[in-house]
Structures are given as C-alpha cells and as structure tokens.
C-alpha cells in the first residue's frame, strides 16, 4: 500500500500546481474492488464489483474538479481502471492503461490523482487489463459545466445514466482463454442495461417534464441502437461537445461512444419501452427497460418498437448529421465555434489500416501490419527512466505497408503542438470503433470505399463534432483532425475488446523537449513500479 507520506506529498504537489491556476474543488472517492455474484442474463457469474456495486459508483464532477480516487484491489489478480474520454491533461501518468501504469497488485492500493481540466460531458470508466471489462467494473462519469458558463438548454428535471452493451454468460477468464488459444469469441449471449437484462430497470418521469439520458456503449463486441417507444430524442451532447439539437427516433451508438439526449415526457401516462438492439449482426439481440410515468398505474404494452438492423447507409447518414453547436459555450465561456479547426494546416497525415491476420497459427489483429504485444514494463515508465530495450519509437509505420503482419510493442512518434490528419481505413466486412486516449479529435469525414487525397474535398471543415471515439463502417474510411496538444504516452485502440486484446492498438508518444511542468506533470511520487522500472526512484 502506498505510504501516507507519499500520498500527502503527491497531493501537495498537485494542489500547488492547481493554486497557480486558481484553486478548483477536490472530490474524494474510496473504492474497494472485489469479485461478487452477478446475474446480468439470469445466470450466476463472477463479476467485478466496486464497493459492492455493479455497475460501479457514478462519478459526478464539475469542469476543472480534482478527483482523488483511492482504489484497493481485493481481487486475486492485478487490476487497473481507465477513464474513457477523460483527457488527463499533461498527466498520462493517471491514464490507467498498461502502457502508462503498473497494475495494482492483489491486496494493494493505488490512488489516482486526476483533473477533469477544461471538460464537460458524459463518459465512463472501465477495467483495462486482461479481459476484466467483460466482468463489469465499469461506471458512469458526468462532468457538469461551471455555474457561470451558459448551457444551451434548460436544466432537465432529472439526469439518467444508461450503460448498455453486449454480454456473455461465460466468465471473463473463459473468454480470455478462448482468445489466448487462438480462436475468436462467439456471438454475445445478450444485451444488458445498467448491468441487468430486459425489464429489470425502470426510469420514472413526471408527465410534462424533460429529462436527460446519458447513454454509453460499454460492450465489448457490438454496436447498438437506442430508442424510446413513442418519444423523440433531442441530441444535445456527444463526448463533451454540445451538438446542434437535432431530433432522432433512434441513435446508433458504437463501442466506447457516449451520447446525451433530452426526452420530454409528453405522451399519455403509462409505461414505454426503452430499447437497445444490436447493429450489423445477422442475429439481432435486444434488451428493454421501462420509462414509467409517475401518474400512471399502467405498465408497458405491446411489442417493443423495432429498429434498424444491418442498414449501413442509414447509420452513415445519421453520423454525418451530427454537428457542433457553434454558438454554445463549451467548458469555457467562449463559443465552441471560435476554434476554427478547418483553417489550421495539418502537420502530417497518419493512415491506419486494420487487418485480421493469423500469426504463428493464431488469430491476431493488426494496425499497419503490426500486432501489438505488451512489454514487460509500462512504456511511460520506460520512457521516463530511459530504460533501453522496452520499446522503440517508430516501431509502427504511419502508413500501410502491405507487408506481412508481425508482433511488436508498437509506438509511434508525434510532436507536441502538431495537428495531425488521421485516416482510419477499414478493408474488412465488420464495423470498427477507434478510441484515442488523451485527446478529442474532429471527425471531418467518412465514406465507403478507399480513402484517397481527393477524399479531402468531402471533409466538413466548419462544424463537425469533436469527440474521442469514432466508428469506421465496413470497407470504408473515417478521417479525423487531431490537435496534438497533450504531452504523454497515449493509447490508440480498437474498442472491440477482442481485437484490442489481440493486437489492434498502439501507443502515440506525444513529445516535448522542454521538460517543463507547463507541458507535463512530473511522475507521481506514489507511482507503482514494476518490470524493469523496479529499483528506480520517483
């Protein structure tokens, strides 16, 4: 367990840095991570609980709050938590993936010290090691605007978090063993909403009032469609960006993505189905919850409303309809449209081409022919302590090579304050979902076929949304602009957890030669050391 003095020293340094910018509030959390019996699909399973809960406790914060999260690992295996969408400004030390952090050993504690700097919106946390994500251990994150920052809609009467996704009846250890044997995962057994199957959750509303629903796809293998029987949804936020307030009957939400909608309880008082269903799958799975009007004694009736199934063009057009609200304030009082991303010259282009090769007789997944394998030491620690032989910068090309796939601890170089064009190219028949840690990016274009330089003529250079997770449709491409404004070692990964586990990921080393606290915080005094970092001093 980290010593009391180390934690106090760490907090003192963090508070000292915070004071130079004006003090922001501190929120303290104590989490105990255990195994426990759960029944998401009616079958007893071993799940991962946080403080006895599945899903875990929600984190509610305000822009710039400091979060002090003490995690005690009561499992019998190492554990880490990562924070999907929280940018960790200047602080990849707290990102909670194996490339940046040593795992928390069984029976030990680690205290994350992070700040939700210049962020608002809806996100989630999840366990990042091995295949723990398939056992639960996830929870919602809400970051509210500061009191004096205008929000482009009236305060809702209630704020609901929906953590939805696919689920397997097999324990996470069995799923991991399937992948380790060289096989692919079977089709999921069902879908869950907030850790439970159909009709196990009820969301009660008052007739005539408006409610906010924050929906995240926390699954490991499938996109979902979300809808509420008889009700329209007004989209207001996507992963920290206030959107143009378009109305939708249903929304496609891909792996790792988060959306916020406003729903007005303007229908006759009764119960209505809340439905999720799989997208782009030959077999369609679904799960339901209930939207219950408080002045109704009735329940839901009739079949749940159907939704789209395999239609790609429908989903692509919906994705293109997501636009940034240019006049709304973001985390700061200046309008979101004051950042003219389309007028900035890109410093370089990165093309990322996913494939599904067989290597050494086993199923793997690769990016630009490189299938990632973890090193024996977290890359961030190896970089900081200058430990040779752990990784090489440039060990993954920034364009497809067309060569045979191979195993490598892949790290790509990037310069601080660059402005990268990243093109995700998907030649496969399955939808891909990509996430970049530490950054939001502008999703400027997506289309079918192969990307060429002429594809830039179709880019939205005015009002596309800024987000951290984006989909790439089958045999299609998606282009994003990434401001490389956050020094650190950052994971770029598939949100399909089997693909991520079997190599469809790498790390982007955003480097500044200044070695200044203005660019990056120093190594935490309580940093866990493992591998070849053991014996070094923080």
CSV table of N, CA, C and O in Angstrom, one decimal, residues 60 64 72 89 107 120 135 167 180 182 185 228 238 264 274 316 383 400 407 422 439 491:
chain,number,residue,atom,x,y,z
A,60,UNK,N,-19.6,12.2,-10.3
A,60,UNK,CA,-20.2,13.4,-10.7
A,60,UNK,C,-19.2,14.5,-10.3
A,60,UNK,O,-18.8,14.7,-9.2
A,64,UNK,N,-12.9,21.2,-14.3
A,64,UNK,CA,-11.7,21.5,-13.6
A,64,UNK,C,-11.6,20.9,-12.2
A,64,UNK,O,-10.6,21.1,-11.5
A,72,UNK,N,-8.6,0.2,-3.9
A,72,UNK,CA,-8.0,-1.0,-3.3
A,72,UNK,C,-8.4,-2.3,-4.1
A,72,UNK,O,-9.6,-2.5,-4.3
A,89,UNK,N,-5.1,15.9,-18.9
A,89,UNK,CA,-4.3,17.0,-19.5
A,89,UNK,C,-2.9,17.0,-18.8
A,89,UNK,O,-2.9,17.1,-17.5
A,107,UNK,N,-4.4,-7.1,-3.2
A,107,UNK,CA,-4.2,-6.7,-1.8
A,107,UNK,C,-3.6,-5.4,-1.6
A,107,UNK,O,-3.2,-5.1,-0.5
A,120,UNK,N,-16.4,19.0,-20.2
A,120,UNK,CA,-17.8,18.8,-19.8
A,120,UNK,C,-18.2,17.5,-20.4
A,120,UNK,O,-17.5,16.9,-21.2
A,135,UNK,N,-16.3,-8.5,-17.3
A,135,UNK,CA,-16.8,-8.9,-16.0
A,135,UNK,C,-17.5,-7.8,-15.2
A,135,UNK,O,-17.9,-7.9,-14.1
A,167,UNK,N,-23.3,-8.8,-23.7
A,167,UNK,CA,-22.8,-9.5,-22.5
A,167,UNK,C,-22.7,-11.0,-22.9
A,167,UNK,O,-23.4,-11.5,-23.7
A,180,UNK,N,-6.7,-16.5,-26.0
A,180,UNK,CA,-5.4,-17.0,-25.9
A,180,UNK,C,-5.1,-18.3,-26.7
A,180,UNK,O,-4.0,-18.5,-27.1
A,182,UNK,N,-6.1,-18.9,-29.6
A,182,UNK,CA,-6.0,-18.6,-31.0
A,182,UNK,C,-7.4,-18.5,-31.7
A,182,UNK,O,-7.5,-18.4,-32.9
A,185,UNK,N,-14.0,-15.0,-30.4
A,185,UNK,CA,-15.1,-15.1,-29.5
A,185,UNK,C,-16.4,-15.5,-30.2
A,185,UNK,O,-16.6,-15.1,-31.3
A,228,UNK,N,-36.6,5.0,-27.6
A,228,UNK,CA,-37.6,5.0,-26.5
A,228,UNK,C,-39.0,5.1,-27.2
A,228,UNK,O,-39.3,6.0,-28.0
A,238,UNK,N,-22.3,15.1,-27.3
A,238,UNK,CA,-21.5,13.9,-27.7
A,238,UNK,C,-20.1,14.0,-27.1
A,238,UNK,O,-19.4,14.9,-27.6
A,264,UNK,N,-38.7,14.6,-23.6
A,264,UNK,CA,-39.8,15.2,-22.9
A,264,UNK,C,-40.9,14.1,-22.7
A,264,UNK,O,-41.3,13.4,-23.6
A,274,UNK,N,-37.9,1.3,-23.2
A,274,UNK,CA,-36.6,1.8,-23.6
A,274,UNK,C,-35.9,0.6,-24.2
A,274,UNK,O,-35.8,-0.5,-23.6
A,316,UNK,N,-24.6,5.7,-41.6
A,316,UNK,CA,-23.7,6.7,-42.1
A,316,UNK,C,-24.3,8.1,-42.2
A,316,UNK,O,-23.7,9.1,-41.8
A,383,UNK,N,10.1,5.1,-20.8
A,383,UNK,CA,10.5,6.4,-21.4
A,383,UNK,C,11.0,7.3,-20.4
A,383,UNK,O,12.1,7.9,-20.6
A,400,UNK,N,0.1,2.4,-44.3
A,400,UNK,CA,0.0,0.9,-44.5
A,400,UNK,C,1.2,0.5,-45.4
A,400,UNK,O,1.7,1.2,-46.3
A,407,UNK,N,4.5,-9.3,-34.8
A,407,UNK,CA,4.3,-8.9,-33.4
A,407,UNK,C,5.3,-7.9,-33.0
A,407,UNK,O,6.5,-8.0,-33.4
A,422,UNK,N,-5.6,12.0,-39.3
A,422,UNK,CA,-5.5,10.6,-39.1
A,422,UNK,C,-6.7,10.0,-39.9
A,422,UNK,O,-7.8,10.4,-39.7
A,439,UNK,N,-7.0,12.8,-25.9
A,439,UNK,CA,-7.3,13.9,-26.9
A,439,UNK,C,-8.8,13.7,-27.4
A,439,UNK,O,-9.4,12.7,-27.3
A,491,UNK,N,-2.7,5.8,-25.6
A,491,UNK,CA,-3.2,4.5,-26.3
A,491,UNK,C,-4.2,4.9,-27.4
A,491,UNK,O,-5.1,5.6,-27.2
